[in-house]
XYZ file of C-alpha atoms in Angstrom:
565
model
C 9.792 150.011 -3.939
C 8.560 149.233 -0.467
C 5.962 151.268 1.371
C 6.611 152.100 4.987
C 3.895 152.527 7.583
C 4.447 156.234 7.853
C 3.548 156.686 4.189
C 7.098 157.412 2.989
C 8.737 155.558 0.200
C 12.139 153.895 0.480
C 13.818 153.665 -2.858
C 16.693 151.245 -2.958
C 19.045 150.957 -5.796
C 20.891 147.694 -5.828
C 22.039 148.062 -9.365
C 19.774 145.203 -10.709
C 16.155 146.377 -10.666
C 16.731 149.718 -12.373
C 16.584 150.046 -16.152
C 19.766 151.208 -17.933
C 17.977 154.083 -19.457
C 17.048 155.439 -16.016
C 20.773 155.886 -15.184
C 21.988 159.325 -16.261
C 25.718 159.841 -16.343
C 27.051 162.817 -14.285
C 28.711 165.637 -16.101
C 32.395 166.543 -15.702
C 31.459 169.457 -13.459
C 29.583 167.102 -11.071
C 32.273 164.477 -10.777
C 36.019 165.073 -10.996
C 38.494 162.562 -12.146
C 40.172 162.725 -8.716
C 37.006 161.662 -6.898
C 37.090 157.912 -6.035
C 34.319 155.782 -7.663
C 31.235 154.780 -5.692
C 31.942 151.874 -3.384
C 35.631 152.637 -3.013
C 36.818 153.935 0.331
C 38.616 157.284 0.462
C 42.399 156.721 0.912
C 44.249 158.059 3.907
C 45.737 161.550 3.483
C 49.425 161.636 2.613
C 52.082 162.196 5.238
C 52.472 165.818 4.255
C 48.833 166.592 5.140
C 49.119 165.072 8.618
C 48.569 167.535 11.512
C 51.825 166.267 13.067
C 55.345 165.965 11.658
C 58.717 164.698 12.648
C 59.013 167.807 14.866
C 55.936 166.958 16.846
C 56.140 165.565 20.350
C 55.859 161.720 20.326
C 52.875 160.211 22.085
C 53.474 159.521 25.797
C 55.663 162.545 26.377
C 54.627 165.786 28.007
C 55.476 169.096 26.467
C 57.693 171.564 28.296
C 56.040 174.591 29.804
C 56.051 177.707 27.648
C 58.357 180.657 28.266
C 57.749 182.793 31.287
C 56.035 186.106 30.802
C 58.054 189.246 30.317
C 59.732 190.396 33.513
C 60.424 186.899 34.731
C 64.125 187.706 34.958
C 63.371 189.740 38.086
C 61.764 186.762 39.751
C 63.676 184.296 41.958
C 65.999 182.095 39.819
C 64.353 178.855 38.714
C 67.390 176.880 39.777
C 67.817 178.605 43.075
C 69.385 176.623 45.896
C 71.353 177.942 48.771
C 74.264 175.642 48.028
C 73.415 173.465 45.032
C 71.213 173.645 41.950
C 70.392 171.302 39.075
C 71.875 171.645 35.616
C 70.277 174.262 33.397
C 70.713 172.096 30.335
C 72.357 168.863 29.243
C 74.642 168.916 26.198
C 74.086 166.421 23.390
C 77.228 164.556 24.384
C 76.175 164.377 28.044
C 77.449 166.135 31.130
C 81.264 165.865 31.394
C 82.701 164.004 34.302
C 84.366 166.924 36.095
C 84.358 166.917 39.804
C 85.707 169.535 42.166
C 87.141 168.599 45.529
C 84.909 169.970 48.237
C 87.737 170.598 50.639
C 89.722 172.715 48.120
C 89.695 176.480 48.672
C 86.841 178.230 46.923
C 89.355 180.422 45.045
C 90.837 177.396 43.307
C 87.435 175.827 42.584
C 86.040 179.021 41.037
C 89.236 179.681 39.099
C 88.956 176.165 37.629
C 85.342 176.792 36.717
C 86.174 180.050 34.978
C 88.894 178.431 32.904
C 86.447 175.774 31.662
C 84.064 176.412 28.733
C 80.397 176.870 29.754
C 79.414 173.502 28.345
C 82.079 171.706 30.323
C 81.499 173.231 33.721
C 80.366 170.697 36.355
C 76.875 171.127 37.706
C 75.474 170.090 41.086
C 73.392 166.936 41.223
C 70.980 167.843 44.008
C 67.443 168.492 42.689
C 65.566 171.662 43.539
C 62.895 171.484 46.209
C 59.469 172.541 45.103
C 58.848 174.711 48.102
C 62.239 176.384 47.979
C 62.336 180.091 47.195
C 65.254 182.386 46.656
C 66.238 186.009 46.261
C 65.542 187.948 43.096
C 68.189 187.991 40.353
C 68.845 191.747 40.413
C 69.518 191.597 44.168
C 72.013 188.799 43.815
C 73.778 190.609 40.929
C 73.936 193.848 42.884
C 75.471 192.061 45.899
C 77.981 190.382 43.610
C 79.012 193.697 42.070
C 79.357 195.450 45.435
C 81.707 192.717 46.726
C 83.684 192.688 43.447
C 84.087 196.457 43.714
C 85.708 196.233 47.155
C 88.090 193.559 45.898
C 89.122 195.398 42.774
C 89.507 198.683 44.648
C 91.663 196.935 47.252
C 94.210 195.801 44.649
C 93.080 192.242 43.835
C 93.897 190.771 40.440
C 91.157 190.579 37.786
C 91.025 186.818 37.765
C 90.610 186.617 41.562
C 87.831 189.199 41.408
C 86.059 187.219 38.698
C 86.424 184.024 40.745
C 84.877 185.717 43.775
C 81.986 187.072 41.724
C 81.361 183.672 40.158
C 81.375 182.040 43.564
C 78.710 184.391 44.955
C 76.407 183.888 41.933
C 76.659 180.130 42.086
C 76.030 180.133 45.811
C 72.631 181.805 45.256
C 71.629 179.562 42.348
C 72.721 181.660 39.349
C 74.714 178.967 37.556
C 74.555 180.447 34.039
C 76.356 183.660 34.873
C 79.411 185.284 33.367
C 81.371 187.960 35.303
C 83.640 190.413 33.467
C 86.262 192.608 35.137
C 88.227 195.486 33.673
C 90.264 198.169 35.389
C 87.324 200.452 36.231
C 84.215 198.483 35.217
C 82.563 195.367 36.680
C 79.740 193.590 34.946
C 77.914 190.265 35.363
C 75.406 188.666 33.030
C 72.901 185.974 33.969
C 70.821 184.005 31.459
C 68.103 181.839 33.010
C 68.041 179.489 29.985
C 68.946 179.352 26.354
C 65.643 180.939 25.265
C 65.311 183.612 27.988
C 66.714 187.102 27.716
C 69.927 187.678 29.697
C 70.059 190.091 32.612
C 73.155 192.333 32.848
C 74.281 194.585 35.667
C 77.445 196.652 35.906
C 79.233 198.907 38.355
C 82.021 201.422 37.965
C 84.986 201.546 40.348
C 85.775 205.226 40.850
C 87.855 205.250 44.054
C 90.643 202.960 45.164
C 92.069 202.569 48.566
C 94.588 200.387 50.398
C 93.099 198.561 53.343
C 94.056 194.911 53.618
C 92.035 194.504 56.810
C 88.940 195.302 54.878
C 90.085 192.966 52.071
C 90.460 190.113 54.496
C 86.966 190.781 55.891
C 85.493 190.642 52.403
C 87.222 187.328 51.765
C 85.826 185.966 54.996
C 82.324 186.996 53.879
C 82.751 185.272 50.546
C 83.972 182.111 52.304
C 80.873 182.084 54.511
C 78.602 182.594 51.533
C 80.354 179.803 49.665
C 80.587 177.392 52.625
C 79.897 173.766 51.555
C 76.552 172.310 52.366
C 78.064 169.342 54.231
C 79.787 171.643 56.701
C 77.667 171.411 59.883
C 79.303 174.360 61.506
C 78.501 176.725 58.626
C 75.087 178.373 58.287
C 73.459 179.762 55.223
C 74.232 183.421 54.617
C 71.154 185.089 53.117
C 71.573 188.185 50.870
C 70.107 190.342 53.618
C 72.777 189.162 56.055
C 75.451 189.577 53.382
C 74.307 193.175 52.789
C 74.467 193.864 56.507
C 77.994 192.494 56.883
C 79.098 194.352 53.819
C 77.828 197.618 55.283
C 79.754 196.889 58.495
C 82.914 196.235 56.520
C 82.560 199.542 54.754
C 81.893 201.451 57.989
C 84.799 199.907 59.896
C 87.593 202.303 60.694
C 91.158 201.656 59.677
C 93.142 199.646 62.260
C 95.891 202.328 62.487
C 95.474 206.078 63.108
C 96.976 208.773 60.926
C 99.939 209.505 63.182
C 100.879 205.790 63.120
C 100.869 205.758 59.329
C 103.090 208.870 59.166
C 105.490 207.355 61.667
C 105.562 204.106 59.739
C 106.459 205.998 56.541
C 109.381 207.602 58.338
C 110.651 204.309 59.788
C 110.306 202.664 56.405
C 112.523 205.259 54.742
C 115.052 205.110 57.574
C 115.196 201.301 57.368
C 115.677 201.523 53.571
C 118.608 203.919 54.047
C 120.258 201.481 56.468
C 119.958 198.763 53.830
C 122.050 200.950 51.538
C 124.841 201.495 54.093
C 123.528 204.432 56.131
C 124.074 204.836 59.828
C 121.960 206.094 62.675
C 122.114 209.750 61.570
C 121.178 208.861 58.064
C 118.260 206.852 59.466
C 116.788 209.867 61.241
C 117.385 212.274 58.330
C 115.734 209.893 55.869
C 112.844 209.389 58.295
C 112.378 213.126 58.604
C 112.314 213.606 54.862
C 109.740 210.809 54.412
C 107.514 212.262 57.150
C 107.536 215.684 55.517
C 106.729 214.122 52.148
C 103.893 212.125 53.613
C 102.350 215.179 55.278
C 102.574 217.169 52.026
C 100.917 214.325 50.174
C 98.097 214.293 52.725
C 97.709 218.063 52.292
C 97.412 217.695 48.522
C 94.920 214.836 48.907
C 92.769 217.034 51.176
C 92.760 219.714 48.500
C 91.522 217.249 45.932
C 94.649 217.103 43.773
C 95.160 213.967 41.662
C 97.509 211.240 42.831
C 100.100 212.243 40.252
C 100.743 215.480 42.075
C 100.635 213.762 45.392
C 103.465 211.456 44.399
C 105.385 214.391 42.898
C 105.132 216.431 46.096
C 105.964 213.462 48.348
C 109.225 212.760 46.437
C 110.658 216.268 46.895
C 111.374 216.425 50.680
C 113.615 213.290 50.733
C 115.576 214.619 47.777
C 115.862 217.989 49.451
C 117.236 216.433 52.688
C 119.902 214.567 50.692
C 120.879 217.752 48.827
C 121.040 219.574 52.193
C 123.544 217.027 53.514
C 125.633 217.470 50.410
C 125.693 221.293 50.712
C 126.703 221.017 54.420
C 129.596 218.707 53.421
C 128.513 216.230 56.022
C 130.392 212.965 55.997
C 127.226 210.944 55.449
C 125.563 209.162 52.549
C 123.102 211.597 50.881
C 122.285 209.004 48.243
C 121.044 206.643 50.946
C 118.755 209.413 52.302
C 117.209 210.081 48.910
C 116.892 206.419 48.009
C 115.325 205.559 51.324
C 112.615 208.116 50.757
C 111.787 206.572 47.386
C 111.098 203.167 48.857
C 107.848 204.343 50.381
C 106.660 205.769 47.042
C 107.427 203.126 44.433
C 104.049 201.534 43.528
C 105.080 197.911 43.988
C 101.567 196.756 44.810
C 100.104 198.110 41.605
C 102.994 196.716 39.568
C 102.532 193.228 40.913
C 98.818 193.340 40.172
C 99.482 194.628 36.617
C 101.933 191.840 35.744
C 99.619 189.246 37.352
C 96.727 190.391 35.179
C 98.916 190.260 32.095
C 100.114 186.742 32.846
C 96.569 185.499 33.464
C 95.207 186.885 30.204
C 93.523 190.148 31.297
C 95.466 192.366 28.914
C 93.167 195.375 28.998
C 93.283 195.570 32.817
C 97.037 194.867 32.796
C 97.661 197.663 30.316
C 95.628 200.130 32.408
C 97.461 199.140 35.616
C 100.862 199.481 33.900
C 99.868 202.916 32.606
C 98.911 203.865 36.170
C 102.290 202.600 37.441
C 104.037 204.582 34.686
C 102.293 207.823 35.723
C 103.260 207.302 39.395
C 106.809 206.499 38.386
C 107.058 209.618 36.188
C 105.674 211.714 39.084
C 108.454 210.397 41.412
C 111.101 211.052 38.754
C 109.829 214.593 38.146
C 109.756 215.346 41.874
C 113.272 214.140 42.510
C 114.573 215.574 39.268
C 113.315 219.040 40.092
C 115.222 219.048 43.409
C 118.399 217.586 41.929
C 118.376 220.082 39.048
C 118.284 222.959 41.567
C 121.096 221.258 43.471
C 123.255 221.014 40.371
C 122.695 224.759 39.791
C 124.016 225.405 43.299
C 127.132 223.268 42.564
C 126.118 220.443 44.900
C 128.633 217.642 44.490
C 126.290 214.649 44.187
C 128.286 211.409 43.758
C 126.385 208.785 41.806
C 129.041 206.155 42.434
C 128.091 206.114 46.096
C 124.848 204.450 45.215
C 126.549 201.518 43.580
C 128.958 200.659 46.420
C 127.641 197.592 48.201
C 127.956 197.322 51.941
C 127.899 193.946 53.728
C 126.378 194.167 57.235
C 124.316 190.967 57.355
C 122.786 191.327 60.825
C 122.033 195.042 60.612
C 120.679 194.830 57.083
C 118.480 191.799 57.908
C 116.930 193.628 60.882
C 116.476 196.721 58.695
C 114.692 194.664 56.018
C 112.395 193.167 58.630
C 111.600 196.668 59.973
C 110.964 197.887 56.455
C 108.437 195.072 55.810
C 106.693 195.587 59.170
C 106.199 199.321 58.554
C 105.109 198.631 54.974
C 102.436 196.306 56.341
C 101.196 199.104 58.630
C 101.001 201.447 55.657
C 98.870 198.870 53.842
C 96.456 198.735 56.860
C 97.021 195.056 57.433
C 95.654 193.116 60.336
C 98.026 192.842 63.294
C 97.871 189.072 63.046
C 99.578 189.174 59.629
C 102.349 191.662 60.425
C 104.608 189.084 62.097
C 104.604 186.703 59.142
C 105.174 189.527 56.663
C 108.149 190.748 58.728
C 109.730 187.297 58.664
C 108.999 186.839 54.965
C 110.648 190.193 54.202
C 113.723 189.178 56.180
C 113.983 185.887 54.224
C 113.649 187.802 50.940
C 116.503 190.108 51.752
C 118.756 187.262 52.945
C 118.220 185.401 49.644
C 118.773 188.552 47.575
C 121.961 189.597 49.408
C 123.363 186.038 49.239
C 123.046 185.965 45.427
C 123.649 189.621 44.478
C 126.149 190.755 47.142
C 127.973 187.771 48.607
C 128.042 185.565 45.442
C 128.303 188.554 43.043
C 125.423 187.389 40.891
C 122.962 189.262 38.765
C 120.699 191.679 40.710
C 117.780 190.938 38.448
C 118.109 187.151 38.930
C 118.557 187.596 42.689
C 115.446 189.793 42.827
C 113.387 187.290 40.848
C 114.400 184.360 43.078
C 113.712 186.263 46.297
C 110.387 187.484 45.022
C 109.540 183.929 43.958
C 110.071 182.709 47.535
C 107.913 185.564 48.848
C 105.102 184.615 46.500
C 105.432 180.878 47.354
C 105.329 181.357 51.120
C 102.619 183.957 50.932
C 100.367 181.780 48.735
C 100.833 178.802 51.046
C 99.796 180.767 54.097
C 96.882 182.324 52.207
C 95.643 178.909 51.153
C 95.872 177.701 54.792
C 93.751 180.649 55.975
C 91.486 180.635 52.876
C 92.093 184.312 52.238
C 93.873 186.624 49.781
C 97.663 186.340 49.393
C 98.200 190.123 49.064
C 98.541 190.777 52.841
C 101.288 188.125 53.000
C 103.166 189.154 49.878
C 102.970 192.882 49.122
C 104.751 194.172 52.222
C 107.396 191.404 52.056
C 108.684 192.615 48.675
C 109.453 196.048 50.151
C 113.240 195.388 50.604
C 113.523 194.363 46.930
C 112.073 197.527 45.424
C 114.486 199.268 42.949
C 115.076 202.490 44.798
C 118.784 202.725 44.091
C 118.456 202.261 40.322
C 115.677 204.825 40.208
C 117.688 207.487 42.071
C 120.797 206.813 40.013
C 118.886 207.226 36.755
C 117.348 210.453 37.867
C 120.632 211.837 39.102
C 122.344 210.977 35.815
C 119.631 212.793 33.876
C 120.026 215.834 36.166
C 123.763 215.831 35.381
C 122.968 215.639 31.629
C 124.202 212.036 31.298
C 121.113 210.905 29.455
C 122.461 207.557 28.243
C 123.438 206.470 31.723
C 120.231 207.828 33.163
C 117.910 205.959 30.873
C 119.983 202.814 31.195
C 119.595 203.001 34.976
C 115.876 203.618 34.672
C 115.623 200.613 32.356
C 117.367 198.574 35.000
C 114.914 199.771 37.602
C 112.047 198.686 35.318
C 113.707 195.313 34.871
C 114.031 194.856 38.616
C 110.348 195.837 39.124
C 109.240 193.319 36.468
C 111.431 190.673 38.071
C 109.686 191.297 41.399
C 106.239 191.034 39.837
C 107.017 187.960 37.726
C 108.780 186.273 40.680
C 105.783 186.820 42.970
C 103.356 185.507 40.400
C 105.530 182.462 39.623
C 105.855 181.625 43.288
C 102.067 181.800 43.696
C 101.540 179.582 40.689
C 104.082 177.056 41.985
C 102.150 176.860 45.224
C 98.952 176.045 43.306
C 100.799 173.656 40.982
C 102.124 171.351 43.660
C 99.102 171.455 45.865
C 96.169 169.185 45.241
C 94.247 170.242 42.153
C 90.566 170.989 42.668
C 89.455 168.986 39.628
C 89.511 165.221 40.196
C 88.969 164.236 36.561
C 89.907 167.368 34.659
C 93.387 168.705 33.880
C 94.263 172.006 35.286
C 93.678 174.596 32.589
C 95.957 177.419 31.777
C 94.906 180.967 32.618
C 95.465 182.305 29.106
C 92.314 182.227 26.964
C 94.058 181.938 23.596
C 97.206 180.398 22.226
C 97.945 182.839 19.454
C 96.059 181.199 16.604
């Protein structure tokens, strides 16, 4: 024991100066068997008791920021860039080497993107600027839906509408978006990241109208929004400017007045009657019947009647004019008068869009469009059948064989087909700059059809498919050159190929109680209509097939989503 100056005692136990009897063993309660003996260091805790594990962030790395607070989906997108944005995530196998040609049309680039899985879609490489801000997500989605509504209401195919919506979203930085298009419903979903809640917006298409001038203006707006960043002549289109231009497009008046549309309907019917062998008198009679039918349809539309009844009423005056010629025993072709009036009513535009949606994998939209076409077709049949049934009761001698007799007048029929296409373009409210090409394209279609079906005596279905294929090919090439929709260059040009004769012959046979012949003729009309639609779609696909593909390192994917297994 050593005494310290402060009076305290320091007792040191070195294990040698203390007697054995002074050491008292500790009880079991005081010392456990798991406690290390005196003088032995405590071992390190096992790996399981470590505060970190294999899921912890290694030293030297910085943790990612936590999730944004609720409501962040309504903030500007984190990857916003006017033209480019960085990848939202990197797959475990790396980013695929898929590059899209910058000089390819935006329709082809976006269609290629839609046909790729989300994990294989190419992403821009430009990083986001720290001081760059962008529009809110709901505003971009609303703008996308409004533009998609105009396209779908104007008759565009579902895949083309999805490609346009996808292009708008990507232009404003919403890379992780998925548009969905059905016959009456548009929706788009945006998910900021894999851990954030998605934002979904939808819009219902309740009214449809035919105005290809408006459709071309919408395509021009999309092209300006999606202009490449390296284009010095293009300027960035903000959402506010896009809304302003969209409002102007909606307010713009149609390029042709009402009287011009009615006159065009009459000339179309008269030109169709000349194609079937009618003369000048037949031309004017058919035109008069079509004008009366058009005015009656406008009257029904003003009263709020559905389109089914509008088609039914519009089909009755041409049939009545043909029956009147028969009762007067005029040496004319009543069948040409009635058939000419049907050309302006057959819904060829809706049929082409329906078959295109089916071939590209949009079966729900295709089924709805085909059902719409069937309703319009039934309305036309009911309207004509009602008049013909009354004519049979009055002993009108309607000769169905007159419809089948082919007449070869190459020059007159070619000019009539060109007039039919030009007036059809006016009815579709096309721009005046596109009417000339459509007129020439319609003339080429009729020359090809007549060469195969009339001169060479080939199958009418095959001749129709070949002629429609050329129409789709030429129309798609011109549309790619102008970076716009192909509808203004295709729809009116298929006018001379519409199955008016087969439709009238089937209806007449049913009115005369020849049901077998009638349904067989209506089936032929349906086959001709499908041949037109498939030919137009095949021609468009051939134009895309032999042009330069937008993907430099990726094969061009098929439009169909599944392969049946």
